[in-house]
Short mmCIF file of C-alpha atoms in Angstrom, two decimals:
data_model
loop_
_atom_site.label_atom_id
_atom_site.label_comp_id
_atom_site.label_asym_id
_atom_site.label_seq_id
_atom_site.Cartn_x
_atom_site.Cartn_y
_atom_site.Cartn_z
CA UNK A 1 6.45 -82.56 -7.34
CA UNK A 2 9.10 -85.93 -7.02
CA UNK A 3 10.89 -86.80 -10.17
CA UNK A 4 8.96 -89.63 -11.59
CA UNK A 5 5.72 -87.18 -11.62
CA UNK A 6 8.30 -84.66 -13.59
CA UNK A 7 8.88 -87.68 -15.72
CA UNK A 8 5.56 -88.29 -16.37
CA UNK A 9 4.79 -85.19 -17.19
CA UNK A 10 7.32 -84.17 -19.63
CA UNK A 11 5.78 -87.49 -20.65
CA UNK A 12 2.21 -86.01 -21.41
CA UNK A 13 2.69 -82.78 -20.90
CA UNK A 14 -1.25 -81.16 -20.58
CA UNK A 15 -2.60 -85.09 -21.75
CA UNK A 16 -1.55 -86.33 -17.81
CA UNK A 17 -4.48 -86.03 -15.30
CA UNK A 18 -2.22 -85.67 -11.44
CA UNK A 19 -4.24 -88.24 -8.44
CA UNK A 20 -4.87 -84.63 -6.25
CA UNK A 21 -6.42 -83.04 -8.69
CA UNK A 22 -8.07 -86.45 -9.82
CA UNK A 23 -9.80 -86.18 -5.78
CA UNK A 24 -10.73 -82.54 -6.79
CA UNK A 25 -14.20 -84.93 -8.26
CA UNK A 26 -13.55 -88.19 -6.78
CA UNK A 27 -11.92 -87.59 -2.99
CA UNK A 28 -11.20 -89.96 -0.61
CA UNK A 29 -9.09 -91.04 1.47
CA UNK A 30 -5.38 -92.58 -0.51
CA UNK A 31 -4.45 -95.99 1.77
CA UNK A 32 -0.81 -96.50 2.19
CA UNK A 33 -1.14 -99.65 -0.57
CA UNK A 34 -3.00 -96.95 -3.44
CA UNK A 35 -0.70 -93.85 -1.89
CA UNK A 36 2.11 -96.73 -3.72
CA UNK A 37 0.72 -97.48 -6.92
CA UNK A 38 -0.23 -93.87 -7.57
CA UNK A 39 4.03 -92.44 -6.45
CA UNK A 40 5.04 -94.57 -9.76
CA UNK A 41 4.64 -93.75 -13.10
CA UNK A 42 4.44 -96.09 -15.87
CA UNK A 43 5.89 -94.66 -19.06
CA UNK A 44 8.57 -95.07 -21.82
CA UNK A 45 10.51 -91.72 -22.90
CA UNK A 46 10.69 -94.16 -26.59
CA UNK A 47 6.69 -93.46 -27.92
CA UNK A 48 6.20 -89.83 -26.30
CA UNK A 49 5.20 -87.59 -30.12
CA UNK A 50 3.24 -90.67 -30.33
CA UNK A 51 1.38 -90.15 -27.76
CA UNK A 52 0.93 -87.28 -26.13
CA UNK A 53 -1.53 -86.44 -29.10
CA UNK A 54 -3.21 -89.87 -29.43
CA UNK A 55 -3.75 -90.08 -25.04
CA UNK A 56 -4.10 -89.25 -21.64
CA UNK A 57 -2.05 -90.28 -18.17
CA UNK A 58 -4.81 -89.87 -16.02
CA UNK A 59 -4.95 -91.91 -12.12
CA UNK A 60 -8.90 -94.83 -12.00
CA UNK A 61 -9.28 -95.10 -8.86
CA UNK A 62 -11.53 -98.00 -9.72
CA UNK A 63 -14.50 -96.98 -8.18
CA UNK A 64 -17.33 -98.48 -10.23
CA UNK A 65 -19.95 -96.60 -12.50
CA UNK A 66 -22.62 -97.00 -10.30
CA UNK A 67 -20.06 -95.00 -6.74
CA UNK A 68 -18.75 -92.06 -10.96
CA UNK A 69 -22.76 -91.30 -10.47
CA UNK A 70 -22.41 -90.79 -6.78
CA UNK A 71 -19.75 -88.65 -6.86
CA UNK A 72 -20.92 -86.17 -9.37
CA UNK A 73 -23.86 -85.08 -10.96
CA UNK A 74 -25.99 -87.80 -11.15
CA UNK A 75 -27.07 -86.62 -15.29
CA UNK A 76 -24.13 -86.44 -16.30
CA UNK A 77 -23.55 -90.18 -16.56
CA UNK A 78 -26.97 -91.97 -18.54
CA UNK A 79 -27.63 -95.30 -18.87
CA UNK A 80 -29.81 -96.34 -22.91
CA UNK A 81 -32.49 -99.39 -22.36
CA UNK A 82 -29.46 -102.23 -23.13
CA UNK A 83 -27.46 -101.63 -19.66
CA UNK A 84 -29.10 -99.54 -17.07
CA UNK A 85 -30.01 -103.27 -14.81
CA UNK A 86 -26.72 -104.15 -15.52
CA UNK A 87 -24.02 -105.79 -13.38
CA UNK A 88 -20.57 -104.39 -15.24
CA UNK A 89 -22.22 -100.82 -13.87
CA UNK A 90 -21.41 -102.29 -10.02
CA UNK A 91 -17.87 -104.08 -10.78
CA UNK A 92 -14.77 -101.85 -9.26
CA UNK A 93 -11.57 -102.74 -10.04
CA UNK A 94 -7.87 -102.18 -8.75
CA UNK A 95 -5.97 -98.67 -8.06
CA UNK A 96 -4.20 -97.80 -11.35
CA UNK A 97 -2.84 -95.54 -13.48
CA UNK A 98 -4.18 -95.95 -16.75
CA UNK A 99 -2.98 -94.20 -20.36
CA UNK A 100 -5.67 -94.28 -22.27
CA UNK A 101 -6.97 -93.14 -26.70
CA UNK A 102 -8.63 -89.98 -26.51
CA UNK A 103 -10.66 -91.03 -29.51
CA UNK A 104 -10.98 -93.90 -31.49
CA UNK A 105 -9.21 -95.13 -33.99
CA UNK A 106 -11.21 -94.52 -37.04
CA UNK A 107 -9.41 -98.14 -38.87
CA UNK A 108 -12.29 -99.38 -36.26
CA UNK A 109 -15.38 -97.85 -37.35
CA UNK A 110 -18.29 -98.99 -39.05
CA UNK A 111 -17.07 -103.16 -38.50
CA UNK A 112 -17.88 -105.26 -35.86
CA UNK A 113 -16.92 -106.52 -32.46
CA UNK A 114 -14.64 -109.19 -33.75
CA UNK A 115 -13.11 -106.64 -37.04
CA UNK A 116 -12.64 -103.45 -34.24
CA UNK A 117 -10.60 -105.63 -32.49
CA UNK A 118 -8.12 -106.56 -35.79
CA UNK A 119 -7.72 -103.28 -35.86
CA UNK A 120 -5.41 -102.80 -32.40
CA UNK A 121 -2.00 -102.53 -31.72
CA UNK A 122 0.50 -104.82 -31.02
CA UNK A 123 0.44 -102.40 -26.93
CA UNK A 124 -3.74 -102.01 -26.50
CA UNK A 125 -6.19 -103.55 -25.74
CA UNK A 126 -10.29 -102.78 -24.83
CA UNK A 127 -11.06 -101.60 -21.19
CA UNK A 128 -13.73 -101.89 -19.53
CA UNK A 129 -16.48 -98.99 -19.36
CA UNK A 130 -15.81 -98.74 -16.38
CA UNK A 131 -12.04 -96.80 -16.97
CA UNK A 132 -13.13 -96.01 -20.46
CA UNK A 133 -15.72 -93.71 -17.84
CA UNK A 134 -13.54 -93.15 -15.32
CA UNK A 135 -10.97 -91.43 -18.08
CA UNK A 136 -13.71 -89.58 -19.97
CA UNK A 137 -15.41 -88.01 -16.10
CA UNK A 138 -11.36 -86.06 -15.30
CA UNK A 139 -10.86 -85.12 -18.46
CA UNK A 140 -13.53 -83.14 -18.41
CA UNK A 141 -13.93 -82.37 -14.82
CA UNK A 142 -10.33 -80.50 -14.76
CA UNK A 143 -8.96 -80.13 -18.84
CA UNK A 144 -12.70 -79.62 -19.57
CA UNK A 145 -11.85 -81.60 -21.89
CA UNK A 146 -14.91 -84.09 -23.94
CA UNK A 147 -13.15 -87.54 -25.38
CA UNK A 148 -14.66 -89.97 -27.01
CA UNK A 149 -17.34 -87.39 -28.21
CA UNK A 150 -16.88 -87.81 -31.51
CA UNK A 151 -17.82 -91.56 -32.00
CA UNK A 152 -19.16 -94.77 -29.60
CA UNK A 153 -16.68 -96.68 -28.45
CA UNK A 154 -17.62 -100.31 -27.68
CA UNK A 155 -15.86 -101.54 -24.44
CA UNK A 156 -14.68 -105.24 -22.95
CA UNK A 157 -18.64 -105.41 -20.96
CA UNK A 158 -21.36 -107.85 -21.91
CA UNK A 159 -24.60 -107.14 -21.29
CA UNK A 160 -26.76 -110.16 -20.94
CA UNK A 161 -28.03 -110.36 -23.84
CA UNK A 162 -24.17 -111.12 -25.06
CA UNK A 163 -23.22 -107.74 -26.22
CA UNK A 164 -20.51 -105.52 -25.78
CA UNK A 165 -21.22 -101.74 -24.24
CA UNK A 166 -20.49 -98.63 -26.32
CA UNK A 167 -20.39 -95.82 -24.69
CA UNK A 168 -19.90 -92.25 -25.29
CA UNK A 169 -19.69 -88.06 -24.73
CA UNK A 170 -22.00 -85.81 -26.74
CA UNK A 171 -23.65 -82.59 -24.84
CA UNK A 172 -25.56 -85.20 -22.60
CA UNK A 173 -23.20 -86.10 -21.12
CA UNK A 174 -21.94 -89.49 -21.94
CA UNK A 175 -24.10 -92.05 -22.64
CA UNK A 176 -24.45 -96.22 -21.84
CA UNK A 177 -25.30 -99.20 -23.59
CA UNK A 178 -24.90 -101.96 -25.31
CA UNK A 179 -25.78 -103.00 -28.96
CA UNK A 180 -24.72 -106.69 -30.73
CA UNK A 181 -21.44 -107.14 -31.60
CA UNK A 182 -23.06 -108.12 -35.16
CA UNK A 183 -23.93 -104.31 -36.14
CA UNK A 184 -21.28 -102.04 -38.21
CA UNK A 185 -21.94 -97.88 -37.61
CA UNK A 186 -19.32 -95.82 -39.13
CA UNK A 187 -20.02 -93.80 -35.99
CA UNK A 188 -19.39 -96.84 -33.99
CA UNK A 189 -15.87 -96.99 -33.07
CA UNK A 190 -13.88 -99.48 -30.43
CA UNK A 191 -11.57 -98.35 -27.25
CA UNK A 192 -8.03 -98.40 -26.74
CA UNK A 193 -5.85 -97.93 -23.57
CA UNK A 194 -1.98 -98.34 -23.47
CA UNK A 195 -0.65 -101.04 -21.61
CA UNK A 196 1.56 -100.14 -19.29
#
C-alpha cells in the first residue's frame, strides 16, 4: 500500500472502497491511464470528521447502468415505468474517484427539485444516476451497507418527459425511476457528492 492509499484510508476509514475490492464485482482490465487515475487519491485532511461519518470514497470505473446490470445479478437493479427505456441507462463516463453522501440531506426532503438544489453545500453537486448506482452497489457488495435506503434521491439525469431520475435501495434492490420536478414527498430527497 503506497502513501496516498494510506492517507485515503486514514481520511475515510471503513468508508473507503479500494479498487482491488471493487474489481471483485466489476472485473475488467484497467488501462494504464485508468491505473494512473486510481493511483491518486483526492482527499483533503481538513474535512475528515464530517466526511468519515456521512460519505463513502469509491472508485467509479465509468460503467453504464446497463453494464453494471450485466456484471451483477440483473434483479439487483430494476427500472420503474418512466425510466426503463431511457438513454441515461447506457451512458458511460471517465473513470474517477467519487466521494458520495450515504443518505439524502434531511433538509432536502419534501421539496421540489429546485428547492432541493438550494440545500446542497457549496462543495457539493448532484451526481448522475450512474454514479449513484455504482457507489450504492460497491458499498453494498463490499461491506453490506445499503446507502440511499432511507429515502429515494433525485439525480442529475432527466427523462424524455423532463422529470429528474431518482433511485432508492431497499430490500428488493435498487429501483430507478423518475417523477416531475414539482413533486414534493417526505421520502424524496436529493443525492449529493463532494467535489474532489
